[in-house]
Every structure is written in structure tokens, then in C-alpha cells.
Amino acid sequence: MTAAFYLGLIAPPANSSTNIKAQCPSGNCTFQQTSGASYSSIAMCSECADISGSIQNNNYTEDGNYSLPSGCSIKGDSVVANTMYVYENSGDRDQNLFTFDTLLTRMDPNTSAPWTAVAIRCSLYPCVNTYAGNVSNGVLEERLVSSQRMGNYGAGTTEWFSLAANQTLRKGIWSECTWSQAPMSPTDVCSSPTTSPWPGTFEGCWPNDCVWTLGVAPTVGIQSVLDELFDNQTASYFDSNPAGPLWVQNLWNIGAGDLKNSQKVMDGLANAITAVMRQQGDNSSAGLAMGTVQALQTCIGVNWAWLSFPVALLILSIVFFLIATIKVSLSPMRRVWRSSLLTLLFHGLSKELLREEVDYGSSPEDAAHQVKARLECHEDDFSFTKVGATDEHSIQGPLALSTVPKAGRPGSAGEDIKEFGSFLPPSGQKKNREVLVKGLDALKLATDTGVKVCFGTDLLGSMTYAQSQEFSLRAKVLPAKDILLSATVSAAKLLRQEHFLGKIEESFAADILLFDANPLEDVTILDRPAEHLLATIKDGRVVSSRWEKLKPDNESSAKMLKT
């Protein structure tokens, strides 16, 4: 179940049916429907509401201080989102399973203030959904017909949710649910006023398939996981780099977070939880919706009228062959075989001819072995050039080739990245480690054979924080000098900018990074810019500096470091 929470927040399913596996041998099945409904199932529903009107101190300030009555707040110019659990004690059955507030900063192009704040309150609650479904080409397709909220029962930390429906679907047909004072069947579900604190609860019994329940244990378990995910979680944005839990970043949506985006995130989480509840619940194997399997069968019919013509031709051909054989055998010219194929048909080839080897010839293959060529790099493309006797020795030299390997991927180095250390299953982690080892071996082989290796990465978007780990990975097989050359001089040559980029010389681009240590001695300091990066110079301007001896062109830069 915990994995479903993360999957629903990071890679949500398109709908609750995406992860449901229907047992349909032929790949095409239908379910009986009444009024467009086929079956019902327990589910998790969500709802979000805009509560921006309750934001306190809703005026733009440089520090960006905003807060909500629930305690959710944003303080500091780098914090852009905060989520906070909201305790509900409404005292009625419509109380939600979990509620939290989200306070976001967002760019508002319609106001004069460059930043404003928006507050969203989202809730999750158990429900009973009714679907119209069918299986097409092995894929379950469902359409939501109706949804009913399940009532909250219990008090304090002992909570559960239940719903006694007025009618239920039995094999696709609606049936009334009639309660009784006493159980009419051993499987009936009965309630008692002593088990619920809510007024109006009376003692009664219902058929088993008319009652839907989410017990105390799953209720408390789901609440505890949601509390860890959303209670007092923050996301920050500094130097164009977002940080914090990925699901909080998704709610912020790069400054475009609003009610619609929050509802989309919560729908994805609810769909993922629903899929697990439907397939792995306490009684997920009971009361399955039964459908009709549609299978393709091949039927063969014989049209004798159409077959009569080829059959007649076959019979006539046999008769003709027999007549011809008899007439030839009785003819005085029967020994004249020179122009007849019957000799070969009856006598066959001689044994000497059958044993004779066929000479397929080997001259083309021998000629191919005599040709030596090499791959040459031209201005716009590559081509093979035949090597003569005078320059045959040069074919063994290194080619003027370049490569841009991407050695880093989340979780490849084991537990180096906490966010992805346990996200993959053991088999996936093992495969990632094997890919990493092979990639590093190829990187070293390319360097040893003279191929120019350039530094590159494909960790984009939310993975940018892991880009710097490329240096530590390459340091396992390459010396620091080769790694630095791959990120500077070699890369400039690959881009055909070797006269403008890659070196600190006159007339070159003034793009410089200043560190408090020598990367030639320990290249892994590039993986820790927060510890070792002193200043960044771009186009000759000091963009940022933490070194008191070098002032930035922008006076609002970070704190200075004495060194």
C-alpha cells in the first residue's frame, strides 16, 4: 500500500482502472448492465477547495510571510510551498479520512504584485463507486456511473467507515437492500447503537453485499502514511533549483499551483489507493464481478460447387496421364527418349552426378580479405577510405572521434540518492548496478583508446540536483585531469568552439568557477558546490560569490565567507 502512495503522487495512473487486472482469457469480455451500471466497488475519493480567503498577512513582502489558521505557513524568500495536516472533529458521519492544507506562492500576471499566495484544502474519504465496464483487447475500460460517500464511525483514534446501501448490483441487476431487526442469513451484517457515537444509529441487519466497510486497521494505517507525507512538508526554490518532496513540488507546479492542479494531484493519489483497495483488500477475492467471455472461433464450410471444377481437372489430368503412358508403351517409337522428360522421371540422375561436389567458389571472400579500409571523420559526415600499402601502418591509430556518455542515473549507485534508494525493487536495483559497471568500463575503454570523452548528463527536470554526482561516478575509473578535460577542452572541441570556450585565456568566454580546493587533487569537490564553490563568473560578471575578497555585481548575493 505504501508504494501505491508514492506511485500515485509521483507517477499517477490515468484512472483507477489502469492498474486493475481483469481475468479475461480471450481478452474481450462484457459485463451485464442495468441502467448503464455493471458493478460497484469500494474506492478512495478526493475533493479540494480554495481557501485563499483565510490567508493571514496576505500582502506581498520581501520575506513572503503568509499563514493559515491551521498553522500552515510560508516564511522566508526561498520557501514556496507548505502542507499541514488539519485535525477534523465535525461530529458527523461526513467527516473525512484525512485533510490537509496547502499554502503556495505563485506568479500572478493579472496583478501588480510579482508574487501572491493561494491556499488549497484537500481531503480524502472512502466511497463506493459504481462502474460500467468491459474488457477490450485485454484492457479493462470503466466509466464511473455514481459515487456514494461512506460514513465515519467511531471516535478518537478508533475510526472506521461504513455504508449500508439502499440497493446493490447482483450480476449486473439492481436489487433492493432491505434491513431487518434480526439477521435473516448467517452472512448478514448487523449494527448496534453501542458501537457508534453518532446519534441516529439504530440496531439492524443488512445482507452482506449491501454493506461496505473500511475497518479500523486500514483506516489508521492510511492516516499514518498520509500524515508522514503531508504534515508540515515544505518545498523551496533557490537559484532556479526546486527542492523538497516531489509531491509538494508537484502541488507548487513551478509557481503555477492552483485549485485545478491540486485536484489533479489528489485524483492521482486517490486512483492509486483505489486500485490497491480493490485488488488487495481484506475480501478482495470475494464478490467478484462476473462477466461474459467473448472468444473468436474459426468455422469452416465446404462449398462443393466451387470444388467440383478443380477436382474435375485433377481427375481428367490423371486419366490423360494414364492414357498417354499406355499409348506410348504400345507405340513402336517408345524407345525415342531424347526429347522426353520421362527418362529423367523414371531413371533419375546417375549416382556419380549426385555424389559430385558443387563448387561454390571462394574468390569473392578471398578478395574481401585483401581490402583494408579505415573510417575517417570529415567536416559533415563519416566515410570509409581504402588504405594503400604506403599508409597501411596508420590504420591502427586512434580515430578522431568523440563521445558524450551519460554515466549517472537515479539509484544506480545503491543508496547514494535517498529519494530513490528503495524506490526500485531488488531486481531493478541489481540491473541498475550492472548497467553502471558496464557504463564505467566503456568510459574507461574509450579514454584508453584515444576517443575524446565529453562530459554530459541526462538528469533533467526534478533530477537536476543529482547532476553533480556524475563527477564522483567518473572518478571511479578516470583521473581527475581527464574528467576536467572532458568538461572543458574536449567539450569545446566537440562543439567546434575551441577558440572561444574551454580555457581561461584572453579572448575566451569569461565563464569561471572558483573553488576553495584543487579539483585536480580531488575532483569530487565538484559534487559538493555548497561546501567548496566560492564564486561564479559568467560573461565576465560576478554572478554570485561567497568570498569576501570578491564582491558580486549584484549586492543582494549570499552571505560572504572568509577565506
Coordinates of C-alpha atoms in Angstrom, one line a residue:
M1 CA 0.0 0.0 0.0
T2 CA 2.8 2.4 0.9
A3 CA 4.3 2.0 -2.6
A4 CA 0.9 2.9 -4.1
F5 CA 1.0 6.3 -2.2
Y6 CA 4.4 7.2 -3.8
L7 CA 3.4 5.9 -7.2
G8 CA 0.1 7.9 -7.1
L9 CA 1.9 11.1 -6.2
I10 CA 5.0 10.8 -8.5
A11 CA 3.6 8.8 -11.5
P12 CA -0.2 8.7 -11.0
P13 CA -2.3 6.3 -13.1
A14 CA -4.6 7.8 -15.8
N15 CA -7.6 6.4 -13.9
S16 CA -8.4 3.8 -11.2
S17 CA -8.9 1.1 -13.9
T18 CA -5.3 1.4 -15.2
N19 CA -3.8 -0.8 -12.6
I20 CA -6.7 -3.3 -12.3
K21 CA -6.0 -6.7 -13.8
A22 CA -9.2 -8.3 -15.1
Q23 CA -9.3 -12.1 -15.6
C24 CA -10.4 -12.4 -19.2
P25 CA -8.9 -15.4 -21.0
S26 CA -9.9 -14.2 -24.5
G27 CA -9.0 -10.5 -23.9
N28 CA -12.6 -9.4 -24.7
C29 CA -15.3 -9.6 -22.0
T30 CA -18.5 -7.8 -21.2
F31 CA -20.5 -7.3 -18.0
Q32 CA -24.3 -7.3 -17.8
Q33 CA -25.6 -3.8 -17.2
T34 CA -28.8 -2.3 -15.8
S35 CA -29.4 1.4 -16.3
G36 CA -25.8 1.7 -17.5
A37 CA -24.3 0.1 -14.4
S38 CA -22.3 -3.2 -14.2
Y39 CA -20.8 -3.4 -10.7
S40 CA -19.8 -1.5 -7.6
S41 CA -16.6 -1.4 -5.6
I42 CA -15.0 0.4 -2.6
A43 CA -12.8 3.3 -3.6
M44 CA -11.0 6.3 -2.3
C45 CA -12.4 9.7 -3.3
S46 CA -10.9 13.2 -3.1
E47 CA -12.0 16.8 -3.0
C48 CA -10.2 20.1 -2.9
A49 CA -11.4 23.6 -2.2
D50 CA -9.8 27.1 -2.5
I51 CA -9.5 28.7 1.0
S52 CA -7.3 31.6 -0.1
G53 CA -9.7 33.9 1.7
S54 CA -8.4 32.7 5.1
I55 CA -4.8 33.6 4.4
Q56 CA -3.4 35.9 7.0
N57 CA -0.9 38.7 6.2
N58 CA -1.9 38.3 2.5
N59 CA 0.2 41.2 1.4
Y60 CA 3.4 40.9 -0.6
T61 CA 6.5 41.4 1.4
E62 CA 10.2 40.7 0.6
D63 CA 10.2 37.8 3.1
G64 CA 6.9 36.4 1.8
N65 CA 5.2 35.7 5.2
Y66 CA 1.8 34.0 4.8
S67 CA -0.1 31.8 7.2
L68 CA -3.4 29.9 7.7
P69 CA -5.4 29.3 10.8
S70 CA -4.4 25.6 10.7
G71 CA -0.8 26.6 11.3
C72 CA 0.3 26.2 7.7
S73 CA 2.7 29.0 6.9
I74 CA 5.4 30.2 4.4
K75 CA 8.3 32.2 5.9
G76 CA 11.4 33.2 4.0
D77 CA 12.0 34.1 0.4
S78 CA 13.1 30.6 -0.7
V79 CA 10.2 28.6 0.8
V80 CA 7.4 28.3 -1.9
A81 CA 5.1 25.7 -0.5
N82 CA 4.0 24.2 2.8
T83 CA 1.5 21.4 3.6
M84 CA -0.1 20.9 7.1
Y85 CA -2.4 18.2 8.5
V86 CA -5.8 19.5 9.6
Y87 CA -7.5 17.8 12.5
E88 CA -11.2 17.4 11.9
N89 CA -13.8 17.0 14.7
S90 CA -17.0 17.8 13.0
G91 CA -19.0 15.3 14.9
D92 CA -20.9 13.9 11.9
R93 CA -20.7 11.0 9.5
D94 CA -19.3 13.1 6.6
Q95 CA -16.0 13.6 8.4
N96 CA -13.1 12.9 6.1
L97 CA -10.4 10.2 6.5
F98 CA -7.6 12.8 6.0
T99 CA -7.5 16.5 5.4
F100 CA -4.5 18.8 4.9
D101 CA -4.0 22.5 3.9
T102 CA -1.6 23.6 1.2
L103 CA -0.1 27.1 1.1
L104 CA 1.6 28.1 -2.2
T105 CA 3.3 31.1 -3.6
R106 CA 2.5 31.7 -7.3
M107 CA 3.2 34.2 -10.1
D108 CA 0.0 36.2 -10.8
P109 CA 0.2 38.0 -14.2
N110 CA -3.1 39.8 -13.6
T111 CA -2.0 41.8 -10.5
S112 CA 0.7 44.4 -9.9
A113 CA 2.3 42.2 -7.1
P114 CA 5.0 40.0 -8.5
W115 CA 4.1 37.1 -6.1
T116 CA 0.9 36.2 -4.4
A117 CA -0.3 33.3 -2.3
V118 CA -3.0 30.7 -2.8
A119 CA -4.4 28.2 -0.2
I120 CA -6.0 24.9 -1.0
R121 CA -7.6 22.4 1.4
C122 CA -7.8 18.8 0.1
S123 CA -9.4 15.8 1.7
L124 CA -9.6 12.0 1.1
Y125 CA -12.5 9.9 2.1
P126 CA -13.7 6.3 1.4
C127 CA -16.6 5.9 -1.0
V128 CA -18.4 3.3 -3.0
N129 CA -18.2 3.8 -6.8
T130 CA -20.5 2.2 -9.4
Y131 CA -19.0 1.5 -12.8
A132 CA -20.0 0.4 -16.3
G133 CA -17.1 -1.8 -17.5
N134 CA -15.9 -4.1 -20.2
V135 CA -12.6 -5.7 -21.3
S136 CA -11.4 -4.8 -24.8
N137 CA -8.1 -6.3 -26.2
G138 CA -7.0 -7.3 -22.7
V139 CA -7.6 -3.8 -21.2
L140 CA -10.2 -3.0 -18.6
E141 CA -12.3 0.0 -19.6
E142 CA -14.5 1.6 -16.9
R143 CA -16.8 4.5 -16.8
L144 CA -17.9 6.0 -13.4
V145 CA -21.6 6.0 -13.1
S146 CA -22.1 7.2 -9.5
S147 CA -20.3 7.6 -6.2
Q148 CA -21.5 7.4 -2.6
R149 CA -19.6 8.7 0.5
M150 CA -19.0 6.2 3.3
G151 CA -20.0 7.4 6.7
N152 CA -17.4 8.0 9.5
Y153 CA -18.0 5.8 12.6
G154 CA -16.1 5.6 15.9
A155 CA -14.4 8.2 18.0
G156 CA -10.9 9.4 18.8
T157 CA -8.2 7.1 17.3
T158 CA -10.7 4.3 16.8
E159 CA -12.3 5.2 13.5
W160 CA -13.8 3.2 10.6
F161 CA -16.0 3.9 7.7
S162 CA -19.1 2.1 6.6
L163 CA -22.1 2.4 4.2
A164 CA -25.3 0.4 4.1
A165 CA -26.6 0.9 0.6
N166 CA -30.3 1.1 -0.4
Q167 CA -29.7 -1.2 -3.4
T168 CA -26.9 -3.3 -4.8
L169 CA -25.8 -4.8 -8.1
R170 CA -26.1 -8.6 -8.3
K171 CA -24.8 -10.0 -11.5
G172 CA -25.4 -6.6 -13.2
I173 CA -29.0 -6.3 -11.9
W174 CA -30.1 -3.8 -9.3
S175 CA -31.6 -5.4 -6.1
E176 CA -33.2 -3.6 -3.2
C177 CA -31.4 -3.9 0.2
T178 CA -33.9 -4.4 2.9
W179 CA -32.9 -4.3 6.6
S180 CA -34.4 -6.3 9.4
Q181 CA -34.4 -6.3 13.2
A182 CA -32.7 -9.7 13.3
P183 CA -30.4 -11.5 10.9
M184 CA -32.1 -13.3 8.1
S185 CA -29.0 -15.1 7.0
P186 CA -25.7 -16.2 8.7
T187 CA -23.8 -13.8 6.5
D188 CA -25.9 -10.7 7.3
V189 CA -24.1 -7.7 8.8
C190 CA -25.7 -6.2 11.9
S191 CA -25.1 -2.8 13.6
S192 CA -25.6 -1.8 17.2
P193 CA -26.1 1.7 18.9
T194 CA -23.3 0.7 21.3
T195 CA -20.7 0.6 18.6
S196 CA -21.1 4.1 17.2
P197 CA -21.1 7.5 18.9
W198 CA -23.1 9.2 16.3
P199 CA -26.8 10.0 17.0
G200 CA -29.4 8.3 14.9
T201 CA -27.6 5.0 14.6
F202 CA -30.1 2.1 15.2
E203 CA -29.7 -1.6 15.5
G204 CA -30.4 -3.5 12.3
C205 CA -29.2 -6.2 9.9
W206 CA -28.5 -6.0 6.2
P207 CA -27.4 -8.5 3.5
N208 CA -23.7 -8.9 3.3
D209 CA -23.4 -7.4 -0.2
C210 CA -25.3 -4.3 0.8
V211 CA -22.7 -3.2 3.4
W212 CA -19.3 -1.6 2.6
T213 CA -16.8 -1.2 5.4
L214 CA -13.2 0.2 5.7
G215 CA -12.1 -1.2 9.1
V216 CA -10.1 0.4 11.9
A217 CA -6.7 -1.1 11.0
P218 CA -6.7 0.1 7.3
T219 CA -8.1 3.5 8.4
V220 CA -5.4 4.1 10.9
G221 CA -2.7 2.8 8.6
I222 CA -3.7 5.0 5.7
Q223 CA -4.0 8.1 8.0
S224 CA -0.5 7.5 9.4
V225 CA 1.1 7.3 5.9
L226 CA -0.7 10.4 4.7
D227 CA 0.4 12.2 7.9
E228 CA 4.0 11.4 7.1
L229 CA 3.6 12.6 3.5
F230 CA 1.8 15.9 4.1
D231 CA 2.2 17.1 7.7
N232 CA 4.4 20.1 7.8
Q233 CA 6.2 19.4 4.5
T234 CA 7.9 22.3 2.6
A235 CA 9.3 22.9 -0.8
S236 CA 11.9 25.6 -1.6
Y237 CA 13.1 27.3 -4.8
F238 CA 16.6 28.8 -4.9
D239 CA 18.8 29.7 -7.9
S240 CA 16.2 28.1 -10.2
N241 CA 16.5 24.8 -8.4
P242 CA 13.4 23.4 -6.6
A243 CA 14.0 21.2 -3.5
G244 CA 11.7 19.3 -1.1
P245 CA 9.4 16.3 -1.5
L246 CA 8.5 15.7 -5.2
W247 CA 4.7 15.6 -4.4
V248 CA 4.9 19.1 -2.7
Q249 CA 6.8 20.4 -5.7
N250 CA 4.0 19.0 -7.9
L251 CA 1.5 20.9 -5.8
W252 CA 3.5 24.1 -6.3
N253 CA 3.9 23.3 -10.0
I254 CA 6.7 25.8 -10.6
G255 CA 4.7 28.7 -9.4
A256 CA 1.5 27.8 -11.2
G257 CA -0.2 25.8 -8.4
D258 CA -3.9 26.3 -8.2
L259 CA -7.1 24.5 -7.3
K260 CA -7.2 22.6 -10.6
N261 CA -3.6 21.4 -10.3
S262 CA -4.2 20.3 -6.6
Q263 CA -7.3 18.4 -7.6
K264 CA -5.4 16.6 -10.3
V265 CA -2.6 15.6 -7.9
M266 CA -5.2 14.3 -5.3
D267 CA -7.1 12.4 -8.0
G268 CA -3.9 10.6 -9.0
L269 CA -3.3 9.6 -5.4
A270 CA -6.9 8.5 -4.9
N271 CA -6.8 6.4 -8.0
A272 CA -3.6 4.6 -6.9
I273 CA -5.1 3.9 -3.5
T274 CA -8.4 2.7 -5.0
A275 CA -6.5 0.2 -7.3
V276 CA -4.8 -1.4 -4.2
M277 CA -8.1 -1.4 -2.2
R278 CA -10.0 -3.2 -5.0
Q279 CA -7.3 -5.9 -5.5
Q280 CA -5.7 -6.4 -2.1
G281 CA -8.4 -5.6 0.4
D282 CA -9.5 -7.9 3.2
N283 CA -12.1 -9.6 1.0
S284 CA -10.8 -8.6 -2.4
S285 CA -11.3 -12.1 -3.8
A286 CA -15.0 -12.3 -2.7
G287 CA -17.9 -10.9 -4.6
L288 CA -16.0 -10.6 -7.9
A289 CA -18.0 -9.1 -10.8
M290 CA -18.7 -11.9 -13.2
G291 CA -18.9 -11.2 -17.0
T292 CA -19.2 -12.9 -20.3
V293 CA -16.2 -14.1 -22.2
Q294 CA -16.2 -13.3 -26.0
A295 CA -14.0 -15.7 -27.9
L296 CA -13.1 -16.0 -31.6
Q297 CA -13.7 -19.3 -33.3
T298 CA -12.8 -20.5 -36.8
C299 CA -15.7 -22.1 -38.7
I300 CA -15.1 -24.0 -41.9
G301 CA -17.7 -24.5 -44.6
V302 CA -17.2 -26.5 -47.8
N303 CA -18.7 -25.1 -51.0
W304 CA -18.8 -28.3 -53.1
A305 CA -19.9 -26.4 -56.2
W306 CA -16.6 -24.4 -56.2
L307 CA -14.5 -27.5 -55.5
S308 CA -16.1 -29.5 -58.4
F309 CA -14.1 -27.7 -61.1
P310 CA -10.5 -28.3 -59.7
V311 CA -11.5 -31.9 -58.7
A312 CA -12.7 -32.5 -62.3
L313 CA -9.4 -31.1 -63.7
L314 CA -7.4 -33.3 -61.3
I315 CA -9.3 -36.4 -62.4
L316 CA -9.0 -35.6 -66.1
S317 CA -5.3 -35.0 -65.7
I318 CA -4.8 -38.4 -64.1
V319 CA -6.8 -40.0 -66.9
F320 CA -4.8 -38.2 -69.5
F321 CA -1.5 -39.3 -68.0
L322 CA -2.6 -42.9 -67.9
I323 CA -3.8 -42.8 -71.5
A324 CA -0.6 -41.2 -72.6
T325 CA 1.5 -43.8 -70.7
I326 CA -0.4 -46.7 -72.2
K327 CA -0.3 -45.3 -75.8
V328 CA 3.5 -44.6 -75.5
S329 CA 4.2 -48.1 -74.2
L330 CA 2.4 -49.7 -77.1
S331 CA 3.9 -47.4 -79.7
P332 CA 6.8 -48.6 -81.8
M333 CA 8.5 -45.2 -81.2
R334 CA 8.6 -45.8 -77.4
R335 CA 12.4 -46.0 -77.3
V336 CA 12.9 -42.4 -78.6
W337 CA 13.7 -40.6 -75.3
R338 CA 15.9 -37.8 -76.4
S339 CA 13.2 -35.1 -76.3
S340 CA 11.2 -36.6 -73.4
L341 CA 11.4 -35.8 -69.7
L342 CA 10.1 -39.3 -68.9
T343 CA 13.7 -40.6 -69.0
L344 CA 14.7 -38.4 -66.0
L345 CA 11.4 -39.1 -64.3
F346 CA 11.8 -42.9 -64.4
H347 CA 15.5 -43.3 -64.5
G348 CA 16.7 -40.5 -62.2
L349 CA 20.2 -38.9 -62.1
S350 CA 23.3 -41.1 -62.1
K351 CA 25.0 -41.9 -58.7
E352 CA 28.2 -40.2 -59.9
L353 CA 26.4 -36.9 -60.6
L354 CA 24.6 -37.0 -57.2
R355 CA 27.9 -37.5 -55.4
E356 CA 29.7 -34.7 -57.2
E357 CA 30.5 -31.7 -55.1
V358 CA 29.3 -28.3 -56.2
D359 CA 32.0 -25.7 -56.3
Y360 CA 30.5 -22.6 -54.8
G361 CA 33.7 -20.6 -55.3
S362 CA 35.7 -18.7 -52.7
S363 CA 37.2 -15.9 -54.7
P364 CA 34.8 -13.1 -53.6
E365 CA 35.5 -13.9 -49.9
D366 CA 39.3 -14.1 -50.5
A367 CA 39.1 -10.8 -52.4
A368 CA 37.3 -9.1 -49.5
H369 CA 40.0 -10.2 -47.0
Q370 CA 42.6 -8.4 -49.2
V371 CA 40.8 -5.0 -48.8
K372 CA 41.8 -2.8 -45.9
A373 CA 39.9 0.4 -45.0
R374 CA 39.5 2.9 -42.2
L375 CA 36.7 5.1 -41.0
E376 CA 37.6 8.8 -41.5
C377 CA 35.8 11.8 -40.0
H378 CA 35.1 14.7 -42.4
E379 CA 33.6 18.1 -41.9
D380 CA 29.9 16.9 -42.1
D381 CA 30.0 13.1 -42.1
F382 CA 32.0 9.8 -41.8
S383 CA 33.2 7.6 -44.7
F384 CA 35.3 4.5 -45.3
T385 CA 38.6 5.1 -47.2
K386 CA 40.7 2.3 -48.7
V387 CA 44.2 2.1 -47.2
G388 CA 47.1 1.6 -49.5
A389 CA 50.4 0.0 -48.9
T390 CA 52.1 3.3 -48.1
D391 CA 49.8 4.3 -45.3
E392 CA 48.7 0.8 -44.1
H393 CA 50.5 1.4 -40.8
S394 CA 48.2 4.3 -39.9
I395 CA 45.1 2.2 -39.8
Q396 CA 45.9 1.2 -36.2
G397 CA 45.9 4.8 -35.0
P398 CA 43.1 6.3 -32.9
L399 CA 40.2 7.8 -34.8
A400 CA 39.2 11.4 -34.5
L401 CA 36.0 10.5 -32.7
S402 CA 34.2 12.0 -29.7
T403 CA 31.6 10.6 -27.3
V404 CA 29.3 12.0 -24.7
P405 CA 28.5 9.2 -22.3
K406 CA 25.9 9.7 -19.6
A407 CA 27.0 7.6 -16.6
G408 CA 24.6 8.8 -13.9
R409 CA 21.1 7.6 -13.3
P410 CA 19.0 7.8 -10.0
G411 CA 19.6 4.9 -7.7
S412 CA 22.5 3.4 -9.9
A413 CA 25.0 3.8 -7.1
G414 CA 23.0 1.9 -4.5
E415 CA 21.8 4.1 -1.7
D416 CA 23.6 7.3 -2.8
I417 CA 20.3 9.1 -3.5
K418 CA 17.9 8.7 -0.6
E419 CA 14.9 9.6 -2.6
F420 CA 15.4 6.6 -4.9
G421 CA 17.3 4.1 -2.7
S422 CA 14.3 1.9 -2.1
F423 CA 12.0 3.0 -4.9
L424 CA 13.1 0.2 -7.3
P425 CA 12.6 -3.5 -6.4
P426 CA 15.7 -5.5 -5.7
S427 CA 15.8 -6.9 -9.2
G428 CA 15.7 -3.3 -10.6
Q429 CA 18.4 -2.1 -8.3
K430 CA 20.6 -5.1 -9.4
K431 CA 20.1 -4.3 -13.0
N432 CA 20.9 -0.6 -12.5
R433 CA 24.2 -1.5 -10.7
E434 CA 25.1 -3.8 -13.6
V435 CA 24.4 -1.1 -16.2
L436 CA 26.5 1.4 -14.1
V437 CA 29.5 -1.0 -14.0
K438 CA 29.3 -1.7 -17.8
G439 CA 29.0 2.0 -18.5
L440 CA 32.1 2.9 -16.4
D441 CA 34.0 0.1 -18.1
A442 CA 33.1 1.5 -21.5
L443 CA 34.0 5.0 -20.3
K444 CA 37.5 3.9 -19.4
L445 CA 37.9 1.9 -22.6
A446 CA 37.0 4.9 -24.7
T447 CA 39.5 7.1 -22.8
D448 CA 42.3 4.4 -23.1
T449 CA 41.8 4.0 -26.8
G450 CA 42.1 7.8 -27.5
V451 CA 38.4 8.7 -28.1
K452 CA 37.7 12.2 -26.8
V453 CA 35.2 11.8 -24.0
C454 CA 33.0 14.8 -23.2
F455 CA 31.1 15.4 -20.1
G456 CA 27.3 15.1 -20.4
T457 CA 24.2 14.3 -18.4
D458 CA 20.5 13.5 -19.0
L459 CA 19.3 14.2 -15.4
L460 CA 16.8 16.9 -16.2
G461 CA 13.8 18.4 -14.5
S462 CA 13.4 17.3 -11.0
M463 CA 16.6 15.2 -11.2
T464 CA 18.9 18.2 -11.7
Y465 CA 20.0 18.0 -8.1
A466 CA 21.7 14.7 -8.9
Q467 CA 23.7 16.0 -11.9
S468 CA 26.8 16.7 -9.8
Q469 CA 27.1 13.1 -8.8
E470 CA 28.4 12.4 -12.4
F471 CA 31.9 13.6 -11.2
S472 CA 32.0 11.0 -8.4
L473 CA 30.9 8.2 -10.7
R474 CA 33.6 9.1 -13.3
A475 CA 36.3 9.4 -10.7
K476 CA 36.0 5.7 -10.0
V477 CA 37.6 4.9 -13.4
L478 CA 39.2 8.2 -14.7
P479 CA 41.9 10.5 -13.3
A480 CA 40.8 14.0 -12.3
K481 CA 42.6 15.6 -15.2
D482 CA 40.7 13.6 -17.8
I483 CA 37.4 14.4 -16.1
L484 CA 38.1 18.1 -16.1
L485 CA 39.3 18.0 -19.8
S486 CA 36.0 16.2 -20.7
A487 CA 34.0 19.1 -19.2
T488 CA 36.1 21.9 -20.7
V489 CA 38.6 21.5 -23.6
S490 CA 37.2 18.3 -25.1
A491 CA 33.6 19.6 -24.9
A492 CA 34.6 22.8 -26.6
K493 CA 36.2 20.9 -29.5
L494 CA 33.1 18.8 -29.9
L495 CA 31.1 22.0 -30.2
R496 CA 33.7 23.5 -32.5
Q497 CA 34.2 26.3 -30.1
E498 CA 37.8 25.5 -29.1
H499 CA 38.8 29.1 -29.9
F500 CA 36.2 30.6 -27.5
L501 CA 35.3 28.0 -24.8
G502 CA 37.1 25.6 -22.5
K503 CA 40.1 27.7 -21.4
I504 CA 40.9 30.7 -19.3
E505 CA 42.7 32.8 -21.8
E506 CA 42.5 36.2 -23.4
S507 CA 39.6 36.5 -25.9
F508 CA 37.9 33.4 -24.5
A509 CA 34.5 33.5 -22.8
A510 CA 34.9 34.7 -19.2
D511 CA 32.9 31.8 -17.6
I512 CA 34.8 30.8 -14.4
L513 CA 34.1 28.8 -11.2
L514 CA 36.2 29.5 -8.1
F515 CA 36.7 26.7 -5.5
D516 CA 38.5 26.6 -2.2
A517 CA 40.3 23.4 -3.2
N518 CA 42.1 22.0 -6.2
P519 CA 39.8 19.7 -8.3
L520 CA 42.9 18.1 -9.8
E521 CA 43.6 16.6 -6.4
D522 CA 40.0 15.7 -5.6
V523 CA 37.6 16.1 -8.5
T524 CA 34.6 15.1 -6.2
I525 CA 34.6 18.6 -4.7
L526 CA 32.6 19.5 -7.8
D527 CA 29.8 17.2 -6.3
R528 CA 29.6 19.5 -3.3
P529 CA 29.3 23.0 -4.5
A530 CA 27.6 24.1 -1.3
E531 CA 30.8 23.3 0.6
H532 CA 33.5 24.3 -1.9
L533 CA 32.2 26.7 -4.5
L534 CA 33.3 30.3 -3.7
A535 CA 32.2 32.3 -6.7
T536 CA 30.6 32.0 -10.2
I537 CA 31.7 34.3 -13.0
K538 CA 29.5 34.5 -16.2
D539 CA 30.4 36.6 -19.2
G540 CA 32.9 38.5 -17.1
R541 CA 30.4 39.4 -14.4
V542 CA 30.5 38.0 -10.9
V543 CA 27.0 36.4 -10.7
S544 CA 27.3 35.0 -7.2
S545 CA 30.1 35.0 -4.5
R546 CA 30.6 33.8 -1.0
W547 CA 34.2 35.0 -0.9
E548 CA 34.6 38.3 0.9
K549 CA 37.6 39.2 -1.4
L550 CA 35.4 39.1 -4.5
K551 CA 32.2 41.1 -4.4
P552 CA 29.3 40.2 -6.7
D553 CA 27.9 42.6 -9.2
N554 CA 24.5 42.1 -7.5
E555 CA 24.7 43.4 -3.9
S556 CA 21.8 41.1 -2.8
S557 CA 24.0 38.0 -3.1
A558 CA 24.5 35.3 -0.5
K559 CA 26.5 35.6 2.7
M560 CA 30.3 36.1 2.4
L561 CA 32.7 33.5 3.5
K562 CA 36.1 34.5 5.0
T563 CA 39.0 32.6 3.5

